Short mmCIF file of C-alpha atoms in Angstrom, two decimals:
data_model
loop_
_atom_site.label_atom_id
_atom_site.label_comp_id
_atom_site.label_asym_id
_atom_site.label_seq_id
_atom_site.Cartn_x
_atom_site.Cartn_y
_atom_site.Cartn_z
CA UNK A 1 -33.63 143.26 100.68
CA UNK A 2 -34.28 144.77 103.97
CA UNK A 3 -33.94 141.88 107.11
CA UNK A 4 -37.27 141.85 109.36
CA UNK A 5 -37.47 140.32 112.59
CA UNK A 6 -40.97 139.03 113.42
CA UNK A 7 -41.58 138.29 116.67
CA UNK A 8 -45.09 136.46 118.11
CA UNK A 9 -45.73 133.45 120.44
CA UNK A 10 -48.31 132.64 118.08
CA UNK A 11 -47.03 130.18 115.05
CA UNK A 12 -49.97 130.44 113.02
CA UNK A 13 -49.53 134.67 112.99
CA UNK A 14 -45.77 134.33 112.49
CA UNK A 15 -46.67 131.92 109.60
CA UNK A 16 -48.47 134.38 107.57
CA UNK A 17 -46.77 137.44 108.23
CA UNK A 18 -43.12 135.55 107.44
CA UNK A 19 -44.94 134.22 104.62
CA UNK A 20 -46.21 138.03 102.96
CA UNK A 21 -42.60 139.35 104.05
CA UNK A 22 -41.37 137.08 102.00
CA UNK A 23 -43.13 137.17 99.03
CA UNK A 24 -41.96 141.18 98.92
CA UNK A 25 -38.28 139.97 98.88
CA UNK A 26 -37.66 140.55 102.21
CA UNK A 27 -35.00 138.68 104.50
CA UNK A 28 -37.74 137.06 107.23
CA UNK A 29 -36.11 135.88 111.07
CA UNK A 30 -38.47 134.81 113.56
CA UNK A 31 -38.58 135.02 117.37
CA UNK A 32 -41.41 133.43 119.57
CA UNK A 33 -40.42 135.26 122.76
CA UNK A 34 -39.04 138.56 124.28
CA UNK A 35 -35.55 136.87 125.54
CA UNK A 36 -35.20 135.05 121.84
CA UNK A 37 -35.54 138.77 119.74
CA UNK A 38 -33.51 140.26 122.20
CA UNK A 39 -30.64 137.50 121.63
CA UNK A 40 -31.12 137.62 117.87
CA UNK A 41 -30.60 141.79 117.78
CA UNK A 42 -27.37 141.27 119.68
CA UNK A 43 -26.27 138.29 117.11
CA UNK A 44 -27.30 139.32 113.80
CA UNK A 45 -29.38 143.02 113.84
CA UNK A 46 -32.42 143.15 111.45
CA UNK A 47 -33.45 146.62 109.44
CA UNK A 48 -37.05 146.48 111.33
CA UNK A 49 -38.67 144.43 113.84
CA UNK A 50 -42.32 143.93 114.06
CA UNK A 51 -43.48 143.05 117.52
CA UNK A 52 -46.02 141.37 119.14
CA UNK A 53 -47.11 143.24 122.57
CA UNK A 54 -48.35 140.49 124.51
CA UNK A 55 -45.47 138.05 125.04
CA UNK A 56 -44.41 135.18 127.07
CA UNK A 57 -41.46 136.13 129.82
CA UNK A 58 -40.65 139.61 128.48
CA UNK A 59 -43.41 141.14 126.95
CA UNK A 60 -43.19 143.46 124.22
CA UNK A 61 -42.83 147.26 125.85
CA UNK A 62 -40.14 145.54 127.76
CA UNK A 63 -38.46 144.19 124.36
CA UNK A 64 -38.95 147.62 122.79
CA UNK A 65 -37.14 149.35 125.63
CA UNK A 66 -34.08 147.28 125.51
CA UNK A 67 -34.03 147.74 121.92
CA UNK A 68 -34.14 151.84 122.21
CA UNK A 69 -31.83 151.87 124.86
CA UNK A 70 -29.29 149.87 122.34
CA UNK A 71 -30.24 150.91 118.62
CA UNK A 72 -32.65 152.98 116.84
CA UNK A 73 -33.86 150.09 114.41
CA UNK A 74 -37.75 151.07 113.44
CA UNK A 75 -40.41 148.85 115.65
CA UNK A 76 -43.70 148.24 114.31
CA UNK A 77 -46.02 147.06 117.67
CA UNK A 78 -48.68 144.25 116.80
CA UNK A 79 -51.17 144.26 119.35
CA UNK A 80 -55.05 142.75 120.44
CA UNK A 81 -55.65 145.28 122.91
CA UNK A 82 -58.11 147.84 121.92
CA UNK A 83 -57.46 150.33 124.39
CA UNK A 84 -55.79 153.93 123.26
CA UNK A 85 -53.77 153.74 126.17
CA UNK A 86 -51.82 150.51 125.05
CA UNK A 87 -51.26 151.75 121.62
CA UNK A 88 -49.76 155.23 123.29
CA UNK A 89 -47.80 153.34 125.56
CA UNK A 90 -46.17 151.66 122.55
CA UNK A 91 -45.34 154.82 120.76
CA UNK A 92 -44.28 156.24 123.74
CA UNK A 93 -41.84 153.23 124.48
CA UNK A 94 -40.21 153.84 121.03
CA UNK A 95 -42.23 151.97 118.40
CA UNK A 96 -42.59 153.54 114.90
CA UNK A 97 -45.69 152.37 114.41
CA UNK A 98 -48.59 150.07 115.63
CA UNK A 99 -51.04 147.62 113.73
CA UNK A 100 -54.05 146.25 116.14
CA UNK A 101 -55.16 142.52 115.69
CA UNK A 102 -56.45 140.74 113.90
CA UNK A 103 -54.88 142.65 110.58
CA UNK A 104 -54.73 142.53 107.16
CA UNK A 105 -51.13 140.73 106.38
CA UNK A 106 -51.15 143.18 102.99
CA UNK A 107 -51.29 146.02 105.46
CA UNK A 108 -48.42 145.73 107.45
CA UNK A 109 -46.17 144.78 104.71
CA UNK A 110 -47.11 148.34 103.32
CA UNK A 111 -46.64 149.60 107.15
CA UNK A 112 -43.20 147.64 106.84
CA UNK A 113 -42.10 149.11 103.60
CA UNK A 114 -43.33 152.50 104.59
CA UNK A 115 -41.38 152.49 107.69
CA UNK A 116 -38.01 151.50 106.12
CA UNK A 117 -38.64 154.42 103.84
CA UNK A 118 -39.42 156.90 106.63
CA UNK A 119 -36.29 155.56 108.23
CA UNK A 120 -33.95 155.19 105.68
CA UNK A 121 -33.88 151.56 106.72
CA UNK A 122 -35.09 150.72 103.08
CA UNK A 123 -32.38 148.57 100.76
CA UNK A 124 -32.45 150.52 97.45
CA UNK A 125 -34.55 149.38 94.81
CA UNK A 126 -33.41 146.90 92.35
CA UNK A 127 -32.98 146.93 88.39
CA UNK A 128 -33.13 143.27 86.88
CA UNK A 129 -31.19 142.54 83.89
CA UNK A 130 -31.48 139.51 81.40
CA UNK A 131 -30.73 140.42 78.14
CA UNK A 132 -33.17 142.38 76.61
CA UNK A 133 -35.63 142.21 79.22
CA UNK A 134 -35.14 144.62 82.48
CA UNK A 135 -37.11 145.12 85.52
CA UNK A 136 -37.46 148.43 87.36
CA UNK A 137 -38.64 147.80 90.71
CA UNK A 138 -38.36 151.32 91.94
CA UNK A 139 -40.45 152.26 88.68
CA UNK A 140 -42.58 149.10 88.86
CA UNK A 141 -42.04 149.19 84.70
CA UNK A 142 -40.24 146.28 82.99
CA UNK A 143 -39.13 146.53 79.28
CA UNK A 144 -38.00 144.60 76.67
CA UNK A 145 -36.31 146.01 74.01
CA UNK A 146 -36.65 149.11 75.50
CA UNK A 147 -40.54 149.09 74.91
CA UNK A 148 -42.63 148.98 78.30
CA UNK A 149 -44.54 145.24 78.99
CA UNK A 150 -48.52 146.00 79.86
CA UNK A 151 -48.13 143.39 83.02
CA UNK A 152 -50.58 143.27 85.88
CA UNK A 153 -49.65 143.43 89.43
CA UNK A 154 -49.02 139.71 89.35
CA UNK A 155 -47.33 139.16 86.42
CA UNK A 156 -45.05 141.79 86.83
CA UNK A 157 -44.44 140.41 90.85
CA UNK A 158 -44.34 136.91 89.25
CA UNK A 159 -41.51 137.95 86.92
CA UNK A 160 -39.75 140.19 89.45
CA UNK A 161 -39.20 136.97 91.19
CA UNK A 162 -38.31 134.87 88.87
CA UNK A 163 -35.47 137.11 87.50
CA UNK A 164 -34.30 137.56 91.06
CA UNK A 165 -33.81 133.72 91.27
CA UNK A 166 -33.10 132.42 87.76
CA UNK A 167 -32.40 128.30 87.35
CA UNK A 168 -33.64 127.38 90.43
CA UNK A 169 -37.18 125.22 90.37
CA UNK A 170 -40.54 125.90 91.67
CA UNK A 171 -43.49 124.15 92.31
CA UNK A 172 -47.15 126.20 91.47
CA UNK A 173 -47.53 125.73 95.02
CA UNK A 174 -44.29 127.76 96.09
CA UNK A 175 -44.62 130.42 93.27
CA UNK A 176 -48.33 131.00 95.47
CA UNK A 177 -46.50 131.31 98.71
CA UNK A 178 -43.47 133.33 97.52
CA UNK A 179 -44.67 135.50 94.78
CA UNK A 180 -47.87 135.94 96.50
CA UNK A 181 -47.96 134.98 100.08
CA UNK A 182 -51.13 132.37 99.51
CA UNK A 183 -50.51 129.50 101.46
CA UNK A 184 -53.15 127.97 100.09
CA UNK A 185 -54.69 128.99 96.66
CA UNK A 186 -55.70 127.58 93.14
CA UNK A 187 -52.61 125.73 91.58
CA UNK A 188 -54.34 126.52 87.83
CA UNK A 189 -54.30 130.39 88.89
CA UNK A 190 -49.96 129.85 88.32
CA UNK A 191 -50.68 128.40 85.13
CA UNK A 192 -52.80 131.36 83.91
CA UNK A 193 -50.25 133.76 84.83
CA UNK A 194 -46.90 131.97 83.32
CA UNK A 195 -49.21 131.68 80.43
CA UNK A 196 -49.64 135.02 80.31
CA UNK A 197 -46.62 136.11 81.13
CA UNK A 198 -45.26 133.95 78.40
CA UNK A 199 -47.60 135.66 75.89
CA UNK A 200 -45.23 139.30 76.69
CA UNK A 201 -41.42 138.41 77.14
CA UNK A 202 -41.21 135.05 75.28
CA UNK A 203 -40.37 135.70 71.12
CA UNK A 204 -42.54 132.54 70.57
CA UNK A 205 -44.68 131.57 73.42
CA UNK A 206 -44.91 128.65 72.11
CA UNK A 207 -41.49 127.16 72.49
CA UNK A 208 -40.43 129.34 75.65
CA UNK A 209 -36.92 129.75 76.72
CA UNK A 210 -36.91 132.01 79.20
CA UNK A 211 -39.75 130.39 81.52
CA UNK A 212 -39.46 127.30 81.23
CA UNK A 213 -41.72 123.98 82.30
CA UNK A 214 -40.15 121.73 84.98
CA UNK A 215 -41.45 118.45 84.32
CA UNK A 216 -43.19 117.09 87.54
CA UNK A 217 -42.17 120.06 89.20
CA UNK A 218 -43.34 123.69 87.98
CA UNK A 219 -40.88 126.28 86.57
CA UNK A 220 -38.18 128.13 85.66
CA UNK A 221 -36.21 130.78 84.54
CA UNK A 222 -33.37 130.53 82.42
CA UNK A 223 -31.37 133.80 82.00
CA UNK A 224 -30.21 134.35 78.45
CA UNK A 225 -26.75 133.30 77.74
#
């Protein structure tokens, strides 16, 4: 997974976008000023940073500078100004890229992703392995027995995860926030998934084995022996 760096004096805007970052299996730090991202590049360097323009202390173009003058890593500028001139000071300054508030938090995870591709900043893809059952993330295919699942974008995200993390717990409500990024959602809409998902890699989906009911807490995967 590729490390981001999110950096914006506003919690409730970190919040989601750490959240969505997340849920796409990357490795989230956060920063909620200029002097804090600058001190976290030197300690531990991320793969991208997405920055906020409009910053306490050092303000973003300032941040962005120091960066370039140290290390290529990709920038992606967040900013509320609508002016052309802001966003071309930006680019000019060194970011990669530039998404204008308020945004769609789907959006710049696929302006993250595409960045770390265009940059070569992009961990390879993964392929999942539990017995039988394999998950092509580069493909976006999983198989069992060789013999392609029909999953839907959330089934096959759901199980991507859970493979990724097998015997370990998780409420409904964390499967929404780190499958999905929903911080807030229907807990039944978890239910109707693992059902479903149940229904293509279980051999009786009756008495699962693989995804398995936590009792009082939600679910999880057991990898086959």
């Amino acid at each position: 997974m590729a490390r981001v760096l999110v950096v914006d004096d506003d919690h409730t805007v970190r919040e989601v976008v750490v959240s969505y970052l997340r849920a796409h299996q990357h490795d989230v730090v956060e920063a909620a000023d200029g002097e804090t991202a600058l001190r976290t590049m030197r300690d531990a360097p991320a793969d991208l940073v997405v920055l906020d323009l409009m910053l306490p202390g050092i303000d973003g173009l300032e941040v962005c500078r120091q960066l370039r003058s140290t290390s290529d890593v990709p920038v992606i500028m967040l900013t509320a100004l609508g002016e052309e001139t802001d966003r071309v000071m930006g680019l000019e300054t060194g970011a990669d890229d530039y998404v204008s508030k308020p945004f769609s938090p789907r959006e710049l995870v696929l302006r993250v992703d595409s960045v770390l591709r265009r940059t070569g900043s992009a961990p390879a893809p993964q392929r999942l392995v539990d017995g039988d059952l394999v998950v092509d993330e580069g493909a976006h295919v999983a198989t069992r027995d060789g013999e392609v699942l029909a999953l839907t974008v959330r089934e096959f995200d759901l199980l991507r995860f859970l493979l990724a993390h097998p015997g370990t717990a998780y409420s409904r409500e964390d499967l929404l926030q780190h499958v999905w990024g929903w911080s807030i959602g229907d807990h039944s809409t978890v239910t109707v998934h693992v059902r479903r998902l149940r229904e293509k890699v279980e051999r009786d989906p009756t008495r699962p084995e693989r995804l398995q009911t936590v009792w009082g807490v939600g679910y999880r995967w057991e990898a086959a022996s």
